[in-house]
XYZ file of C-alpha atoms in Angstrom:
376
model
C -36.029 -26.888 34.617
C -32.638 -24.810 34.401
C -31.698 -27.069 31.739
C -34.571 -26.313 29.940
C -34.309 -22.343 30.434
C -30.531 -22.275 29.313
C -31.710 -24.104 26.305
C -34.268 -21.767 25.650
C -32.206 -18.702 26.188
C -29.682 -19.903 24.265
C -31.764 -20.420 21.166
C -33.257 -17.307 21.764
C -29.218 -15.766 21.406
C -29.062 -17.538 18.595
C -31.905 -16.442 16.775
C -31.059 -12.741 18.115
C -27.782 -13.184 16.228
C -29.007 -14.582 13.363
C -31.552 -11.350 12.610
C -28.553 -9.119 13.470
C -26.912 -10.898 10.917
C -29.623 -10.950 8.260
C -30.440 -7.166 9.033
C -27.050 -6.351 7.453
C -28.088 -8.183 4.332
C -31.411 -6.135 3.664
C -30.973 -3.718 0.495
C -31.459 0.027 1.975
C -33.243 2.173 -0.804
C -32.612 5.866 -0.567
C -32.652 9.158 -2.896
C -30.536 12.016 -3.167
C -32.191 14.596 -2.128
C -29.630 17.483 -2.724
C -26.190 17.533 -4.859
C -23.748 20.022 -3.130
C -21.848 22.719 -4.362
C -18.253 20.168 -4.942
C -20.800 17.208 -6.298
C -21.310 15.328 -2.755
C -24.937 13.350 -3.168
C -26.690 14.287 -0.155
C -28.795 10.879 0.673
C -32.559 11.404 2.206
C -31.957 9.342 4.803
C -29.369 9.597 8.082
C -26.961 7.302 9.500
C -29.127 6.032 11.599
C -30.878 3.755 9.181
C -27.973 1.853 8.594
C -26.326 1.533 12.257
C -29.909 0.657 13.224
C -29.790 -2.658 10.982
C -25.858 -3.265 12.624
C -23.701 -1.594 10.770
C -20.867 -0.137 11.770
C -17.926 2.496 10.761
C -15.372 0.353 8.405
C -17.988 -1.921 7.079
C -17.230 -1.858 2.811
C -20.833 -1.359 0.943
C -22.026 -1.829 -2.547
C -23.922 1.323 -4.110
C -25.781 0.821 -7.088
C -26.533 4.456 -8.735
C -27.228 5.249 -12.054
C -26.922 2.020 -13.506
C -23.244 1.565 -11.481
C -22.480 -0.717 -9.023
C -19.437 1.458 -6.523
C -18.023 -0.147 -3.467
C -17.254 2.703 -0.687
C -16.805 2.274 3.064
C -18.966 3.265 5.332
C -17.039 6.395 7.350
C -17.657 9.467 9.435
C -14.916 11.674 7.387
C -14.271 12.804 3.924
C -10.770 12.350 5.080
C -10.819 8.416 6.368
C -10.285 7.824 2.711
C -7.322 8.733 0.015
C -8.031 11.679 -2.508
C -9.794 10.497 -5.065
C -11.427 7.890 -3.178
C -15.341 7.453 -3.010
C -17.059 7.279 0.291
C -20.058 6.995 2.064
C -20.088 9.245 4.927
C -22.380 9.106 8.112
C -20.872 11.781 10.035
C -23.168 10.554 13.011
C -27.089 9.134 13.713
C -29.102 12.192 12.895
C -26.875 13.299 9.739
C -27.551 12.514 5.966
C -25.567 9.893 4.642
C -23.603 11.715 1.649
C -22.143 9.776 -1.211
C -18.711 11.589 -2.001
C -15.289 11.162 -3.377
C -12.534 12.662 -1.308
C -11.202 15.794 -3.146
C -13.191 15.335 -6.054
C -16.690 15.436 -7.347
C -19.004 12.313 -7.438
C -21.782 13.916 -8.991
C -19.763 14.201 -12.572
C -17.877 11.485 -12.236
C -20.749 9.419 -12.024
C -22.898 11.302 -14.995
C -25.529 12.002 -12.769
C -25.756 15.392 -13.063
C -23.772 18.575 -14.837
C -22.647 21.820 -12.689
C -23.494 25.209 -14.424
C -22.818 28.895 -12.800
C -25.951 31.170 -12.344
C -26.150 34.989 -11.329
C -28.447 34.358 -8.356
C -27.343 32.644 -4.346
C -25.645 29.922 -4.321
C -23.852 30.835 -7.548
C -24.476 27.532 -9.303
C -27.409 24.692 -10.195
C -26.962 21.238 -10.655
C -28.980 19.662 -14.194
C -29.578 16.095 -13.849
C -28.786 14.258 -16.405
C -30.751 10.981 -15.507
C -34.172 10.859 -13.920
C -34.467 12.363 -10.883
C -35.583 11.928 -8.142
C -32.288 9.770 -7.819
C -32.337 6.429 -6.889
C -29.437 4.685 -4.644
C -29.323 1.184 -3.623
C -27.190 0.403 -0.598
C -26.468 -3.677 0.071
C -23.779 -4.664 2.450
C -20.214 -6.141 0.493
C -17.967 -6.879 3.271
C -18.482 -6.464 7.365
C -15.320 -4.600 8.547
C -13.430 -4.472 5.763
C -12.193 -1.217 5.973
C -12.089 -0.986 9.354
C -8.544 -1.005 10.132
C -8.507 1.703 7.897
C -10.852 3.445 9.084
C -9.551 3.306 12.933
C -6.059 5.176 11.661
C -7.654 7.494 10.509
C -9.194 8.608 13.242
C -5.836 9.093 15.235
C -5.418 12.475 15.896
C -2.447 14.103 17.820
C -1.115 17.958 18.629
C 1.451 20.365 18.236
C 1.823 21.493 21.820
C 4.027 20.108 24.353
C 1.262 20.538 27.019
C -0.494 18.323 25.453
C 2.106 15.525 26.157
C 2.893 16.455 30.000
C 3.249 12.356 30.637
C 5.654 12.325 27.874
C 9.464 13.115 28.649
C 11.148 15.705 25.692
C 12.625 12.864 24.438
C 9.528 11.218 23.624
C 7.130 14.169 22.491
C 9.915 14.430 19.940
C 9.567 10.748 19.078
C 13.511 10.624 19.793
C 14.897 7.423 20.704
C 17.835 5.122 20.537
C 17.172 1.147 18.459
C 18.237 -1.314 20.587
C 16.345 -4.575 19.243
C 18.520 -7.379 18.445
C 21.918 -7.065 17.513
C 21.799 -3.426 16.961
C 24.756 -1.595 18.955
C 24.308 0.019 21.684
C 23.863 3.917 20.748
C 24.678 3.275 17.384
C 21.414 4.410 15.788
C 18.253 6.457 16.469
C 15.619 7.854 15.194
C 13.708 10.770 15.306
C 11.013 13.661 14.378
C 12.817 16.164 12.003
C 15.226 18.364 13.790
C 14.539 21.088 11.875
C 10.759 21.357 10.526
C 9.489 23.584 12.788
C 5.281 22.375 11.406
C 4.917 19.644 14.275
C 6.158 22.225 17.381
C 8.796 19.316 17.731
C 12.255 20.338 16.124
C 13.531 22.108 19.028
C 13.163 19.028 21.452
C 14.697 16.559 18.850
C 17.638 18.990 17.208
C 18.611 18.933 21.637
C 17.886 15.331 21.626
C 20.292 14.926 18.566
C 22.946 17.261 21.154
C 22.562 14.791 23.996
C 23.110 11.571 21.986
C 26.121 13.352 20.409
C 24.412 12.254 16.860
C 27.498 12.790 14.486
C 25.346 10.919 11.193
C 22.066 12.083 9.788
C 20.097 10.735 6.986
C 17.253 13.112 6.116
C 15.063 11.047 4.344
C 12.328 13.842 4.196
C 13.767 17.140 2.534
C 16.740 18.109 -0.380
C 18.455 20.579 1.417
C 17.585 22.563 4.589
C 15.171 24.915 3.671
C 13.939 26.221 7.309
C 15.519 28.913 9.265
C 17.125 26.889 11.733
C 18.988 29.170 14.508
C 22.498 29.776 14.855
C 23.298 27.601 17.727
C 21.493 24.529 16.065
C 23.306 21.109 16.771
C 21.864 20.077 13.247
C 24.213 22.571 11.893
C 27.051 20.208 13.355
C 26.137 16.945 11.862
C 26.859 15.400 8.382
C 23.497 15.448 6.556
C 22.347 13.176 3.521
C 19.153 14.910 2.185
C 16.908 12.337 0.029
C 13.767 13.853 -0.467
C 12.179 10.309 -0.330
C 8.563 10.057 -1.019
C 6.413 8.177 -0.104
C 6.163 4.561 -1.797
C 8.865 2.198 -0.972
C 8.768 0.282 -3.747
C 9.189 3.554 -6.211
C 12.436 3.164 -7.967
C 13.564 6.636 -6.637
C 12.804 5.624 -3.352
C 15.043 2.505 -3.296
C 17.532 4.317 -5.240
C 17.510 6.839 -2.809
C 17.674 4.637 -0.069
C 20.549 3.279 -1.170
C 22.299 6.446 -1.274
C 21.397 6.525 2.712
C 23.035 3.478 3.396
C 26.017 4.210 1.560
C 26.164 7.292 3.790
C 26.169 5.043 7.081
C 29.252 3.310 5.964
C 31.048 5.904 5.164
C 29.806 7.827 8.295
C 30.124 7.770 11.988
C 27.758 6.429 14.681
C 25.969 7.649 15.973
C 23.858 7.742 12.988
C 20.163 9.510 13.008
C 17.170 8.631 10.921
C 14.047 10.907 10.030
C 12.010 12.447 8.288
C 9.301 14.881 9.508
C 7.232 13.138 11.817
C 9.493 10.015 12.386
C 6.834 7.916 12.117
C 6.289 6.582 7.940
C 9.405 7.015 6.012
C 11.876 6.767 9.336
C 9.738 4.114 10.691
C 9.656 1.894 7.291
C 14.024 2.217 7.299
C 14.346 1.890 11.237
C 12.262 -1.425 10.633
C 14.006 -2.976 7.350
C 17.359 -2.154 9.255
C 16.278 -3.705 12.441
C 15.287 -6.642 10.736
C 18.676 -6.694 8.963
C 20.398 -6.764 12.441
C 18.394 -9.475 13.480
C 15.449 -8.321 15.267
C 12.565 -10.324 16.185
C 9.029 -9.499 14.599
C 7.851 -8.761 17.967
C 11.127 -6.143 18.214
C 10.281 -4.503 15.002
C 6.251 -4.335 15.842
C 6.715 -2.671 19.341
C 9.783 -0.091 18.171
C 7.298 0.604 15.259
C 4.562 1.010 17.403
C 6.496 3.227 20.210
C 5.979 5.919 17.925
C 2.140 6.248 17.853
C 2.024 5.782 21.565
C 4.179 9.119 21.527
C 1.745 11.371 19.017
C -1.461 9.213 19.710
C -1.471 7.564 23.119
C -2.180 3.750 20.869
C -1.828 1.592 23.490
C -0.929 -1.844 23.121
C -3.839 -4.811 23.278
C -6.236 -2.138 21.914
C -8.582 -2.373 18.921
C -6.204 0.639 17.680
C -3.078 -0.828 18.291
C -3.751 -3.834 16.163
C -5.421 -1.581 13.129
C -2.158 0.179 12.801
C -0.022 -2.798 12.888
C -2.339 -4.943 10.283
C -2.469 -2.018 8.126
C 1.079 -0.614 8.337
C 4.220 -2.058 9.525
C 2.845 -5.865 8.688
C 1.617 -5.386 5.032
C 4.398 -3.177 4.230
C 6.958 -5.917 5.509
C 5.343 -8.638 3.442
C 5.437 -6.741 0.411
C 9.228 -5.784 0.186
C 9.741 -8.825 1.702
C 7.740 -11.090 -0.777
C 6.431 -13.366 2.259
C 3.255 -14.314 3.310
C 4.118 -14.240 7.162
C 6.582 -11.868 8.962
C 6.594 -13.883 12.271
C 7.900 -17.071 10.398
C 10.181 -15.520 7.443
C 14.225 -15.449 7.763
C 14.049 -11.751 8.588
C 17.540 -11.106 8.802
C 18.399 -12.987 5.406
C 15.095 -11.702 3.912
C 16.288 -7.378 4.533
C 19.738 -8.989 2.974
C 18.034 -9.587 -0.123
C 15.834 -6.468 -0.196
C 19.050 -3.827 0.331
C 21.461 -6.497 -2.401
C 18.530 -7.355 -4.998
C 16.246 -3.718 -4.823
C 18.315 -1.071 -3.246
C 21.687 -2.859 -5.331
C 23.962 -2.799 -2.434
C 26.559 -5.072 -3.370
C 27.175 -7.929 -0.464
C 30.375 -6.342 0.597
C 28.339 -2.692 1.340
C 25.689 -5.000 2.963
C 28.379 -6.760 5.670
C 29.835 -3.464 6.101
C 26.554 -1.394 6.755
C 25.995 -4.273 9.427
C 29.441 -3.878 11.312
C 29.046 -0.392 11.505
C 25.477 -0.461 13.243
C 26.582 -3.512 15.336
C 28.410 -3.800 18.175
């Protein structure tokens, strides 16, 4: 008889998650009910008709409106997506869905309706140019596929130092020494910016920079400094390379600029600083291609690239969050510049030897030199 039960119940799982699964796969019909003021289509129905059929934030839908078939991902922000990006946002159960694009105006760009100002409240009308009411079409295209994505996003972190008490200075200013694999001891570090005051951290790292007796700094963030940085700064100490990088690294005047902040490690002297303003994109990208050109592990490079969101976002490793930032950062990022398919099996070491000789146009000499001045 238990035989026969656990047989039952587990066909009764089954079938459970096989309607889950087909629930996801029923077309959702809805109408916009309202256009916006910036051109957001505000949906007749709330979020609760799609989490109710299983799906989730991150999913990646197919719309079909106005003749137009538009894949957007299902998220509770404008912001989860770049400018210019559409979206279909769910901002929780009982809320319209809206159809949007980030910073823009989905309404025109989609020809469903034209803007025009009138003398009474609100100021303007919308004109529908196609039948109204509306029709949308909502079909699922692929189950979490912007849900890495959409987990960054929602990382959020503060200005104020109370809001860090478990942190050390050292830390709240994302300030710390590389010491993966063949890097020298106290050779190189990197940092928040030392002298942006916008993140309430320059104070903590320009002392941080004192302590470490940081002699080297390669500014990868600004051209000059512009802030009002007091008297008694140690910044004001150090020799500074400004390179106003931005924020592609595969942009010619990134890698050229790059370059010029490699140069400036071999003909500087440890120990040598990196940032930019939060420490965390441009300074994490060059702490990571350097570490792997002293011979770090992938694990090394991961967990040093990781440190940082610990310090602004309390990511913890082994957490759904910790893995969206390293699938959708540091990992893809690596593979590109690298040209590999897998960062835990490539030559890492010979493979950031090529990327600073072949796209930053270090010659081999400046390459063996750059790596006996941040070895030990």
């Amino acid at each position: 008889m238990k035989k026969i039960i656990y047989r039952l119940s587990a066909l009764v799982l089954i079938l459970v998650v096989m309607l889950s699964g087909c629930a996801k796969t029923v077309e959702t019909t809805a109408h916009v009910a309202e256009i916006a003021k910036y051109g957001n289509l505000i949906l007749d129905i709330t979020g609760a008709e799609l989490f109710n059929q299983g799906y989730e934030y991150g999913d990646v839908l197919e719309v079909r409106v106005a003749g137009r078939t538009v894949e957007v991902p299902l998220c509770s922000n404008y912001s989860d997506v770049d400018n210019g990006v559409a979206v279909l946002r769910a901002a929780s159960d009982d809320s319209p869905l809206v159809l949007a694009i980030n910073m823009s105006d989905f309404a025109t760009t989609y020809g469903i309706a034209a803007k025009s100002t009138i003398e009474e409240e609100p100021g303007y009308e919308w004109d529908y140019l196609i039948q109204a009411p509306v029709e949308i079409k909502i079909t699922m295209k692929q189950e979490g596929g912007y849900r890495d994505q959409w987990l960054v996003h929602q990382l959020v972190g503060s200005v104020e130092r109370s809001d860090y008490a478990h942190l050390s200075d050292e830390a709240f200013a994302n300030f710390r020494v590389i010491d993966t694999t063949g890097m020298g001891a106290g050779k190189l570090y990197r940092s928040s910016s030392p002298i942006n005051p916008a993140i309430g951290r320059s104070t903590y790292a320009d002392k941080a920079a004192r302590d470490a007796g940081i002699r080297t700094v390669i500014n990868l963030a600004d051209s000059s400094n512009v802030y009002e940085t007091p008297e008694d700064s140690y910044y004001r100490n150090c020799q500074v390379t400004y390179l106003n990088l931005g924020m592609d690294p595969v942009a010619e005047d990134f890698k050229a600029g790059l370059a010029q902040g490699m140069r400036s490690i071999i003909s500087g002297e440890a120990p040598y600083l990196i940032h930019c303003n939060e420490g965390k994109d441009r300074a994490g990208f060059v702490s990571a291609v350097l570490e792997c050109l002293m011979g770090a592990t992938a694990d090394e490079v991961v967990e040093d690239y990781m440190e940082t969101f610990f310090n602004y976002y309390g990511v913890e490793k082994g957490t759904e969050k910790y893995n969206a930032v390293v699938n959708s950062n540091i990992i893809p990022t690596l593979k590109t510049i690298f040209g590999v398919d897998d960062i835990y099996t490539a030559d890492l070491e010979a493979e950031a030897e090529a990327y600073f000789m072949e796209d930053l146009g270090l010659s081999a000499k400046e390459v063996a030199e750059l790596k006996m001045k941040l070895g030990s």
